[in-house]
mmCIF file of C-alpha atoms in Angstrom:
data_model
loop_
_atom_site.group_PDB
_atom_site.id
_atom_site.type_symbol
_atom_site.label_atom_id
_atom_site.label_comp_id
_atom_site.label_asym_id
_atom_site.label_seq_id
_atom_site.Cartn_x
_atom_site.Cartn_y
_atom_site.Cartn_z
ATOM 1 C CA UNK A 2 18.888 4.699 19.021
ATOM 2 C CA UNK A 3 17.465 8.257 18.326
ATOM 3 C CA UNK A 4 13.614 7.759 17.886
ATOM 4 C CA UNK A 5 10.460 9.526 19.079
ATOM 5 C CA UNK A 6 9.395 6.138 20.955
ATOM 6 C CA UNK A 7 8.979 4.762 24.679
ATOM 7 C CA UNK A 8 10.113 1.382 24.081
ATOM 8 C CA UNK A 9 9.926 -0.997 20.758
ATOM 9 C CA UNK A 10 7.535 -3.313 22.835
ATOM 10 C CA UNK A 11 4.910 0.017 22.646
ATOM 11 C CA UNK A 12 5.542 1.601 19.427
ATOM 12 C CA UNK A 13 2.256 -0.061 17.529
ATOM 13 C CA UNK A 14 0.310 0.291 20.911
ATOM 14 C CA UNK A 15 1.209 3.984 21.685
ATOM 15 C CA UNK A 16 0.555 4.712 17.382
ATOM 16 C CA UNK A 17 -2.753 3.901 17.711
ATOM 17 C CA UNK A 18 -3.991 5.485 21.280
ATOM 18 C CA UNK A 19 -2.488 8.931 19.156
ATOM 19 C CA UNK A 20 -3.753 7.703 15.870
ATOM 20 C CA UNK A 21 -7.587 7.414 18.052
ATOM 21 C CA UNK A 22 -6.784 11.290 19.479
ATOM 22 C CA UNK A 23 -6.297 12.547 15.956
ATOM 23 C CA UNK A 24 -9.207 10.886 13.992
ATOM 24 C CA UNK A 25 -12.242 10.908 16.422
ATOM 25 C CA UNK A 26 -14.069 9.626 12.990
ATOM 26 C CA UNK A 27 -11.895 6.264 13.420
ATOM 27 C CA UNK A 28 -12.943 3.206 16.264
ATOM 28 C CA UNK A 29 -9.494 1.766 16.967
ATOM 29 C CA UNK A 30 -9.446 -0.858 19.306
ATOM 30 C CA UNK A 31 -5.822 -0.639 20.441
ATOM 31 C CA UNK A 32 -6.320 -3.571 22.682
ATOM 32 C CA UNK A 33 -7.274 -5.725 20.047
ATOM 33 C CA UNK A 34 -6.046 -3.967 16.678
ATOM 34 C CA UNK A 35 -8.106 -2.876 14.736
ATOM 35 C CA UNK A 36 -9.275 -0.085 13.388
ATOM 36 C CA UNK A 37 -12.616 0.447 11.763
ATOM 37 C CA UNK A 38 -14.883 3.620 10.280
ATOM 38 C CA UNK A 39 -16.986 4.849 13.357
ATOM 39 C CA UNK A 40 -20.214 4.329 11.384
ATOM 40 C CA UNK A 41 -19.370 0.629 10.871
ATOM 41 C CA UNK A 42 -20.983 -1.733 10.114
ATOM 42 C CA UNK A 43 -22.822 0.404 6.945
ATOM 43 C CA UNK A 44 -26.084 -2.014 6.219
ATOM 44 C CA UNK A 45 -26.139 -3.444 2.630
ATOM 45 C CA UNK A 46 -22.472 -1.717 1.888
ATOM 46 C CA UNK A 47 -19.580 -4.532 0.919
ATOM 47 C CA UNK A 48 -16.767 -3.986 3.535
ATOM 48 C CA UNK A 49 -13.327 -3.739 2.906
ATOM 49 C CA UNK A 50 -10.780 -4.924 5.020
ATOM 50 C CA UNK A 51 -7.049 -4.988 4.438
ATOM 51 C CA UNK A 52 -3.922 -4.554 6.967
ATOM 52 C CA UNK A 53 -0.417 -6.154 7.347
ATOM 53 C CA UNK A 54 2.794 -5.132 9.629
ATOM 54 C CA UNK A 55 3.441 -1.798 11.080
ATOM 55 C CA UNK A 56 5.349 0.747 9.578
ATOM 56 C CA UNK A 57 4.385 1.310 6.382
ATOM 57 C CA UNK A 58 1.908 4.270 7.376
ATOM 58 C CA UNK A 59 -0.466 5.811 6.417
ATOM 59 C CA UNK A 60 -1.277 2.468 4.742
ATOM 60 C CA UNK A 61 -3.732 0.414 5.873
ATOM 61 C CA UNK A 62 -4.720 2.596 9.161
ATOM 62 C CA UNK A 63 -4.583 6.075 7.402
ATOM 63 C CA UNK A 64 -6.863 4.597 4.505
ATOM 64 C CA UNK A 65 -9.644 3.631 6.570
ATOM 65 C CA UNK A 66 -12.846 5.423 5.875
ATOM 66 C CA UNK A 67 -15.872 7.091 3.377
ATOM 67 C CA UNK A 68 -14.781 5.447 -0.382
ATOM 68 C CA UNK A 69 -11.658 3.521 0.714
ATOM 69 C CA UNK A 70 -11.735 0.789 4.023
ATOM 70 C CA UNK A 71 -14.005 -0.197 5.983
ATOM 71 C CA UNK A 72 -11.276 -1.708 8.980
ATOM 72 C CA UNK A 73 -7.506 -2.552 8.778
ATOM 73 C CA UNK A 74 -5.984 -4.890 10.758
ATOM 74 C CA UNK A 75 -1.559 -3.771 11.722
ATOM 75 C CA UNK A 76 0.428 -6.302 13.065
ATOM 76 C CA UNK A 77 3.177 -5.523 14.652
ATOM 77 C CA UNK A 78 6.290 -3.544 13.157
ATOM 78 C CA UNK A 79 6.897 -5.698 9.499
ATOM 79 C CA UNK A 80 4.714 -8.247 10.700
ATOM 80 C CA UNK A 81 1.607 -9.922 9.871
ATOM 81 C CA UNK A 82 -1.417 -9.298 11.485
ATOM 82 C CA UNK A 83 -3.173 -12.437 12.931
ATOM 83 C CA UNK A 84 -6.469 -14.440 11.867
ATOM 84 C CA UNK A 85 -8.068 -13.379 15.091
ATOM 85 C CA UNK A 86 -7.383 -9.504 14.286
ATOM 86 C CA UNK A 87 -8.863 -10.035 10.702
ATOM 87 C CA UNK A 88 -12.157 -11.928 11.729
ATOM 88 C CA UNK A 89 -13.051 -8.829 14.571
ATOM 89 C CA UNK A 90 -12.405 -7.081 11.669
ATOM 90 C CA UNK A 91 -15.092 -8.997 9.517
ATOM 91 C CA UNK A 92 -17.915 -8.828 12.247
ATOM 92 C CA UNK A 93 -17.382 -5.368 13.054
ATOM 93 C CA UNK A 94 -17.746 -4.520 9.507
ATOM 94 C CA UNK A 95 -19.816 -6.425 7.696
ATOM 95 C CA UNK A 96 -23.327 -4.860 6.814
ATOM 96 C CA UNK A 97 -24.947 -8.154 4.802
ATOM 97 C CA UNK A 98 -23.593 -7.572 1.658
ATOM 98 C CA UNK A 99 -20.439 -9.729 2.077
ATOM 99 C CA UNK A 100 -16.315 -8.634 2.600
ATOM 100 C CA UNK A 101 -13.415 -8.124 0.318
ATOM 101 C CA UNK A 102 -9.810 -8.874 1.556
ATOM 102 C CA UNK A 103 -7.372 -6.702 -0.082
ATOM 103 C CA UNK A 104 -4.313 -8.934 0.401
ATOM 104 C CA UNK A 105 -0.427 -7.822 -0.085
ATOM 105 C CA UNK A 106 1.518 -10.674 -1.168
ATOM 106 C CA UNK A 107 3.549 -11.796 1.488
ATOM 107 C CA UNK A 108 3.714 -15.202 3.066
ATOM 108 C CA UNK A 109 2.312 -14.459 6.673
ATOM 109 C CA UNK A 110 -0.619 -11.734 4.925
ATOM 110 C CA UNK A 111 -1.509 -14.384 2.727
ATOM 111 C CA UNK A 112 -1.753 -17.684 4.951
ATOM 112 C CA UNK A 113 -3.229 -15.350 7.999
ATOM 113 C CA UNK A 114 -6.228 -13.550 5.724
ATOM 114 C CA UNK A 115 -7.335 -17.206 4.493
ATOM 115 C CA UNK A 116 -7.351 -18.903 7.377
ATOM 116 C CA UNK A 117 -9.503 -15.344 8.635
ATOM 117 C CA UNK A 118 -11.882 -16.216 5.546
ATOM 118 C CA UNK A 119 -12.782 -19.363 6.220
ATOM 119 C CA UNK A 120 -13.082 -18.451 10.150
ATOM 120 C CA UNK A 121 -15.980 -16.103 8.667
ATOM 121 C CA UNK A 122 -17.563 -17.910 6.249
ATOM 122 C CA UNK A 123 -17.727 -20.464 8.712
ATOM 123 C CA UNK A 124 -20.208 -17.742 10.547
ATOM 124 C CA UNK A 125 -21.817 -16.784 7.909
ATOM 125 C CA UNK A 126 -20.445 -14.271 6.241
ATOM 126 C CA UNK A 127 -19.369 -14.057 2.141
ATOM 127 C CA UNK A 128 -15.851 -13.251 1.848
ATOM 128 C CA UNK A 129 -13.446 -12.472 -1.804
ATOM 129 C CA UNK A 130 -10.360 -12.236 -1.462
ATOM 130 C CA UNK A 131 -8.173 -10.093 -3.830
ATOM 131 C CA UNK A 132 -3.922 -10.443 -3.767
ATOM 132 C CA UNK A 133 -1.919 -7.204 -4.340
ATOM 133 C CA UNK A 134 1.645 -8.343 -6.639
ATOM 134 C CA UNK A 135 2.568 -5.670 -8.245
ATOM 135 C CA UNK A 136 6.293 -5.468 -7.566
ATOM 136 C CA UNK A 137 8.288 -5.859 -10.716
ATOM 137 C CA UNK A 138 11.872 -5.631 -9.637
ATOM 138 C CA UNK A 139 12.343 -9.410 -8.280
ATOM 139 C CA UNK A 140 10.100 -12.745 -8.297
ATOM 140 C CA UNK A 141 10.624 -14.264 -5.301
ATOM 141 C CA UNK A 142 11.625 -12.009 -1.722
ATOM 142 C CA UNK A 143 12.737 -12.626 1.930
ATOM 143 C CA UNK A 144 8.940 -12.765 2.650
ATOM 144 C CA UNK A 145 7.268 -14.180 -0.756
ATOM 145 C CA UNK A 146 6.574 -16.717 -2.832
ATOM 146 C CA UNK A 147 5.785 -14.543 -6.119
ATOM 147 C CA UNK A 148 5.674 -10.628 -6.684
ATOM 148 C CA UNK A 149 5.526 -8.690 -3.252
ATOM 149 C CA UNK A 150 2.473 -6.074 -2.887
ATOM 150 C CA UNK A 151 3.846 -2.408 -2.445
ATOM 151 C CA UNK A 152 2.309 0.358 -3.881
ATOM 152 C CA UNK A 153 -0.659 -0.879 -6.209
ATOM 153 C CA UNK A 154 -2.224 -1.427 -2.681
ATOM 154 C CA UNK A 155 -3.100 2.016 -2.934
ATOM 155 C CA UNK A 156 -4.765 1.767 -6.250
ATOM 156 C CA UNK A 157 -6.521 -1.133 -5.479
ATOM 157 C CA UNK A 158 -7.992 -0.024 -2.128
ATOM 158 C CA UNK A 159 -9.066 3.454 -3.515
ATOM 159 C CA UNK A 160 -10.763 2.491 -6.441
ATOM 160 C CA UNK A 161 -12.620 -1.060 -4.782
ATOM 161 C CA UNK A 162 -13.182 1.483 -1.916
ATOM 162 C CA UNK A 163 -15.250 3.543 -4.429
ATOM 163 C CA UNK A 164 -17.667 0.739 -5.950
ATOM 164 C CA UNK A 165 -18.363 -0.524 -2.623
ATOM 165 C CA UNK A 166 -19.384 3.333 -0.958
ATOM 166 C CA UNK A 167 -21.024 3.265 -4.409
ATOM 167 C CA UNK A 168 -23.453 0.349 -3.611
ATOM 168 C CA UNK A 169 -21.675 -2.172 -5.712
ATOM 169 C CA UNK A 170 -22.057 -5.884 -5.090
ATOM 170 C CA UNK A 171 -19.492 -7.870 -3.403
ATOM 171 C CA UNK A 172 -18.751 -10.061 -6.857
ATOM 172 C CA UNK A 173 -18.608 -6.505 -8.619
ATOM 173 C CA UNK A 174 -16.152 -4.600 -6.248
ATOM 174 C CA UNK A 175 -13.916 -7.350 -6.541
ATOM 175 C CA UNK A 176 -13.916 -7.232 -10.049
ATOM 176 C CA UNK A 177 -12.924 -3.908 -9.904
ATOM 177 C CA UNK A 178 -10.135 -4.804 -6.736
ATOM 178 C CA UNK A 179 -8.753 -7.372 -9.351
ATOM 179 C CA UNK A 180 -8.682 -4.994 -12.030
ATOM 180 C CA UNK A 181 -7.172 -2.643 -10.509
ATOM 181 C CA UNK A 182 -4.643 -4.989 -8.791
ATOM 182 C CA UNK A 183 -3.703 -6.632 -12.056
ATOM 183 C CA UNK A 184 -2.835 -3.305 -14.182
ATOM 184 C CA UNK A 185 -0.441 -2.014 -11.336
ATOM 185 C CA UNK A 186 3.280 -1.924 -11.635
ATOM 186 C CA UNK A 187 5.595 -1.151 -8.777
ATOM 187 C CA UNK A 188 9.129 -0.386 -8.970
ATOM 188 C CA UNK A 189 11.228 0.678 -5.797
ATOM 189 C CA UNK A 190 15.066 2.357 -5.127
ATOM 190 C CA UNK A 191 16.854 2.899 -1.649
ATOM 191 C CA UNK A 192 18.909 5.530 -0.642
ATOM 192 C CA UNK A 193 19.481 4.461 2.450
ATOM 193 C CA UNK A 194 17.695 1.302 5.089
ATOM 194 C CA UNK A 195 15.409 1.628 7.392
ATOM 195 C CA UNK A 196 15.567 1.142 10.903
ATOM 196 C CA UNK A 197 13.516 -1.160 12.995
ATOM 197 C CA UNK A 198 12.729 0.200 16.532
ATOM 198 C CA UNK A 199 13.732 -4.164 17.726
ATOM 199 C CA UNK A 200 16.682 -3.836 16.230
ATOM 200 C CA UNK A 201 17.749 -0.543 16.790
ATOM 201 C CA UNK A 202 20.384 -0.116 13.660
ATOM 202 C CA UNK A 203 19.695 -0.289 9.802
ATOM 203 C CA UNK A 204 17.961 -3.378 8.155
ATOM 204 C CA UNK A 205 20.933 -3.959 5.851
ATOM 205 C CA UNK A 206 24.476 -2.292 4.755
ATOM 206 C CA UNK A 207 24.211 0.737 1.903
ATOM 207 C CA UNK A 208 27.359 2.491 1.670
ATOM 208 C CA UNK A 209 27.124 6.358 1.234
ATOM 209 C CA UNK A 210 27.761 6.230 -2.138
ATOM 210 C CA UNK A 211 25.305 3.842 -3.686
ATOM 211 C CA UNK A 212 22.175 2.873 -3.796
ATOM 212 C CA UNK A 213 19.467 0.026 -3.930
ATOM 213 C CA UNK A 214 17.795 -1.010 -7.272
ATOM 214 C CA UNK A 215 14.080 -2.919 -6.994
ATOM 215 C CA UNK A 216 14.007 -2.541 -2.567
ATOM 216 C CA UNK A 217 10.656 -3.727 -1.108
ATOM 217 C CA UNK A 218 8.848 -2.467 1.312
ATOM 218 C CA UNK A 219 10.420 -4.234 4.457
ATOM 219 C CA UNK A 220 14.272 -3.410 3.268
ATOM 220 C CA UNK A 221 14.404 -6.497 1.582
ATOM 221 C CA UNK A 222 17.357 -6.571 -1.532
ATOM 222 C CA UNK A 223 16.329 -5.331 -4.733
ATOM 223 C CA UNK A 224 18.257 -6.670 -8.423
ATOM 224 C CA UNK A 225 21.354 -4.623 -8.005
ATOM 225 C CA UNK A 226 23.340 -2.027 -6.540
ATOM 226 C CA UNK A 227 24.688 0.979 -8.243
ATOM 227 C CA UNK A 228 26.453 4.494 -7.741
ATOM 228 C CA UNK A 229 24.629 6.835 -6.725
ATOM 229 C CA UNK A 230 22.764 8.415 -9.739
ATOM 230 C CA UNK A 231 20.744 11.779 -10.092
ATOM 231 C CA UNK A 232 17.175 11.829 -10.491
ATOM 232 C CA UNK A 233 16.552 11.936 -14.001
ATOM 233 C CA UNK A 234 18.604 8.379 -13.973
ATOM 234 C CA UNK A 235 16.877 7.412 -11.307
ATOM 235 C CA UNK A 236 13.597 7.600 -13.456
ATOM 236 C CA UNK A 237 14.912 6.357 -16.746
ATOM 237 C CA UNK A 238 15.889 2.667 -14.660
ATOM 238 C CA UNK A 239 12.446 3.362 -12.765
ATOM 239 C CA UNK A 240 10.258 3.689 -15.744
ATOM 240 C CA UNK A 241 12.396 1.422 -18.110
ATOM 241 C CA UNK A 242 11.714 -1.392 -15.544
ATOM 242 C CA UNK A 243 7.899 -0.529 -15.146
ATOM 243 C CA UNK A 244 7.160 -0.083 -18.813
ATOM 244 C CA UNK A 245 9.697 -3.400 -19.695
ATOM 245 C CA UNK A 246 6.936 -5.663 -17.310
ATOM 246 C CA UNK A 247 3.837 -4.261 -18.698
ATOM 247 C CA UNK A 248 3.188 -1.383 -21.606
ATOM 248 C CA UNK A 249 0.157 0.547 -21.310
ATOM 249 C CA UNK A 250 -2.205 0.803 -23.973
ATOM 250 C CA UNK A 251 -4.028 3.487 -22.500
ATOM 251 C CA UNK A 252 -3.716 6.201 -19.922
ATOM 252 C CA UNK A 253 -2.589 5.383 -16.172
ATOM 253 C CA UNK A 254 -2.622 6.598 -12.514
ATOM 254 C CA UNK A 255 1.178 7.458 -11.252
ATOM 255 C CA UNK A 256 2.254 7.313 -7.983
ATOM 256 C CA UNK A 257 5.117 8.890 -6.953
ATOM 257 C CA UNK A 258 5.936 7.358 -3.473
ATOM 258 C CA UNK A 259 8.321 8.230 -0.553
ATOM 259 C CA UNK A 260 9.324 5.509 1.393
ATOM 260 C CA UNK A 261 9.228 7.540 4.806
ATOM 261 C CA UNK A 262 12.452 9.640 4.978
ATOM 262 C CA UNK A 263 12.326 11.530 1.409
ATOM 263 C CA UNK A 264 11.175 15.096 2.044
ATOM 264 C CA UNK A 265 8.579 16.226 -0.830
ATOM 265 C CA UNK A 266 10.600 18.693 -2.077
ATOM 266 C CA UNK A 267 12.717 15.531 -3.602
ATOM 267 C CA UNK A 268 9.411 13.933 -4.608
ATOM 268 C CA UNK A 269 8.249 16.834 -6.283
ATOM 269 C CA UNK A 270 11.480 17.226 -8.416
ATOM 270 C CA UNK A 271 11.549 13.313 -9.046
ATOM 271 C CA UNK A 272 7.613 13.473 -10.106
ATOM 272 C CA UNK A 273 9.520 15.837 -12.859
ATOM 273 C CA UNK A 274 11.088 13.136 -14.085
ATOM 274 C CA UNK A 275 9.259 10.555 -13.717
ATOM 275 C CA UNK A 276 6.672 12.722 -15.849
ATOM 276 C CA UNK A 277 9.674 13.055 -18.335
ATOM 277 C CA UNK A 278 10.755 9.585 -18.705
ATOM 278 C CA UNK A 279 6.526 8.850 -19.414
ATOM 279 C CA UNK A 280 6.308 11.477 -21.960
ATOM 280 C CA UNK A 281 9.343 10.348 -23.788
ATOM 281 C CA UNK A 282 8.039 6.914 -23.930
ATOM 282 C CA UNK A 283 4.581 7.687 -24.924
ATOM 283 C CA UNK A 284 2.668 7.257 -21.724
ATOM 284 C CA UNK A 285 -0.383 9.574 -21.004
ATOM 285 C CA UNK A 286 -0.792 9.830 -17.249
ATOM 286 C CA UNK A 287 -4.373 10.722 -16.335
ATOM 287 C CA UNK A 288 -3.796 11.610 -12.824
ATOM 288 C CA UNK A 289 -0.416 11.635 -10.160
ATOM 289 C CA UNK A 290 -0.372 11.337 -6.528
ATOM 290 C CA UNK A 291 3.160 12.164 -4.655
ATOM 291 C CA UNK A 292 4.054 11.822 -1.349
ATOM 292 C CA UNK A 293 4.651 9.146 1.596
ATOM 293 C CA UNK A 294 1.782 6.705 1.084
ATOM 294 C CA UNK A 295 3.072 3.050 1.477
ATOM 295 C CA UNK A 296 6.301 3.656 3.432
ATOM 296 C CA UNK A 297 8.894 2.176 4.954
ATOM 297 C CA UNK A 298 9.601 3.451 8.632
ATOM 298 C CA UNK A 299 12.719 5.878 7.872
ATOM 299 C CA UNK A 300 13.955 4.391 4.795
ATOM 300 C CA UNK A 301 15.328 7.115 2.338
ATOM 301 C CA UNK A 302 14.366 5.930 -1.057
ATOM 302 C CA UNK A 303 10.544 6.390 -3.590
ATOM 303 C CA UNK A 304 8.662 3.790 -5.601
ATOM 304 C CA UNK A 305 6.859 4.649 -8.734
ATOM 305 C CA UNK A 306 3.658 2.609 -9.031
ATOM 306 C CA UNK A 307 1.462 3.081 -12.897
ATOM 307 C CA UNK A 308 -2.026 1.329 -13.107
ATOM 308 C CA UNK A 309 -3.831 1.114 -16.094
ATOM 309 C CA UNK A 310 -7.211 2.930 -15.972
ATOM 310 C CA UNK A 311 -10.634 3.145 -18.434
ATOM 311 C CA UNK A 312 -12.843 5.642 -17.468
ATOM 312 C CA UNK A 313 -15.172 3.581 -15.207
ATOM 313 C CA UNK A 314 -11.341 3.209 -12.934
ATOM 314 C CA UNK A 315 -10.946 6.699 -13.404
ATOM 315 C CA UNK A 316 -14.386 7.811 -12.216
ATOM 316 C CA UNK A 317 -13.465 5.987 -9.601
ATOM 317 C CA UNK A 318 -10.537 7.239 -8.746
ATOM 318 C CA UNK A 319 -12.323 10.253 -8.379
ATOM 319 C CA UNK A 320 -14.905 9.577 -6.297
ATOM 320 C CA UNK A 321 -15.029 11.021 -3.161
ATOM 321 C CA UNK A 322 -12.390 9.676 0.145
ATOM 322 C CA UNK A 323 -12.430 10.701 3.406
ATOM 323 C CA UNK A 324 -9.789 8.930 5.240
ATOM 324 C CA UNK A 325 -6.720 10.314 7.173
ATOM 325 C CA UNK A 326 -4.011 9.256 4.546
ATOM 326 C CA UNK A 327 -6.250 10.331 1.172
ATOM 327 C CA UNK A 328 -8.928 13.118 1.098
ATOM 328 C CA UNK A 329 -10.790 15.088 -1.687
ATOM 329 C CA UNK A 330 -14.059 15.419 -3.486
ATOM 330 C CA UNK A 331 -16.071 15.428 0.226
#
């Protein structure tokens, strides 16, 4: 097993002491995981908190901060983080005007973050919850009941992240989490599995010469398997499925996501065609983001994620962030 690690029993433990050294801006608690803004709890501001399992970096951890999260809470690797994580969470962030969960659909996220709200509202504290489902490629997973969340957790976290730095009420910014959540599409392919440091070897079986259709975000199956196909095919099937699930009737976001072993060079010359594919079919994209955002460990593979967007979402979307994963406008 060739990774940069001491031991799979440290790899979340030793992330964060380094993530702590690089981001002086950050509290992380690497005792207790979690990881908060440093001027936490803002007074009056709704707080955000989100998390789930390890290795999809830099979400939740790297979106932590000014116009995005307040704290995330990482479980171990693919694993949900517990109820206990997720109420430290609450108190260390909340500043009177209430919390939003931002909530991935899968099974452990889901039952752990309620049982976490009603731990807080049992002290006190207000708390919405808002569930991320934007995967298109299968209904039911390995580790859902429904759609799983991948990348529209981005979306949802930036733009919620926005009305609440913008003094939005609690009821308001998840509105706009909700929004934002339900106008995402997600569509994923695998070129190859990733590797758990446990288990030491890939997640699953993908012979050299085909790929993955619909993969989530913890190597679980997608619809089919095919030969391997070039990029502009790649994006036809990609877009084909995304715009089959939901047309837009006006402009969208587009992300163009690595899932943690595709080199941006390859991103950049799939954004081509993903940009292709939308302009053949009709779809004005107001603004793109590429690059490794929701990943999975080393898996070589992308996921195209559109959300719908008026211009309140897109002045949004603008706003300033200051976080280690996402940063412009400050």
């Amino acid at each position: 097993m060739r990774m940069l690690i001491n031991g799979p029993e440290r790899v979340v433990g030793d992330a964060l002491r380094g993530m702590a050294a690089a981001h002086p801006e950050l509290a992380v608690d690497v005792e207790r995981r979690v990881i908060t803004r440093r001027d936490a709890p803002v007074a009056g501001k709704v707080g955000l908190v989100s998390g789930g399992g390890s290795g999809h970096e830099p979400l939740h951890g790297g979106f932590v901060g000014p116009g995005m999260l307040d704290a995330a809470c990482p479980g171990e690797v693919f694993t949900s983080p517990v109820p206990d994580q997720m109420l430290r969470a609450v108190t260390a962030v909340d500043g009177g005007a209430g919390v939003l969960f931002v909530v991935k659909n899968y099974t452990g996220d889901v039952l752990n973050f309620d049982m976490a709200a009603e731990l807080a509202e049992d002290e006190g504290v207000e708390v919405a919850r808002v569930l991320v489902e934007d995967d298109v490629a299968v209904t039911d997973s390995l580790y859902t009941a429904g759609r799983r969340g991948t990348g529209g957790t981005l979306f949802v976290e930036k733009l919620a992240g926005a009305a609440a730095e913008a003094g939005a009420p609690l009821d308001r910014v998840a509105a706009v989490a909700r929004q934002a959540a339900e106008s995402s599409r997600s569509f994923g392919v695998a070129l190859g599995a990733p590797t758990t440091p446990a288990k030491g070897s890939p997640t699953f079986d993908l012979p050299a010469a085909e790929l993955e259709l619909g993969i989530g975000i913890h190597g679980e199956p997608g619809r089919e398997r095919r030969p391997v196909m070039t990029s502009a095919e790649i994006a036809d099937v990609t877009v084909d499925a995304l715009l089959t699930d939901r047309q837009p009737t006006g402009p969208v976001l587009a992300l163009v996501n690595g899932m943690g072993a595709t080199p941006l060079l390859e991103l950049y010359g799939f954004n081509a065609e993903v940009q292709r594919a939308l302009a053949e079919r009709r779809v004005s994209v107001a603004r793109t983001l590429v690059g490794n955002y929701v990943t999975s460990l080393d898996m070589a593979g992308c996921s195209v994620t559109l959300c719908q967007v008026d211009e309140e979402l897109l002045r949004l979307w603008d706003a300033p962030v200051s976080t280690p994963g996402l940063r412009w406008g400050r």
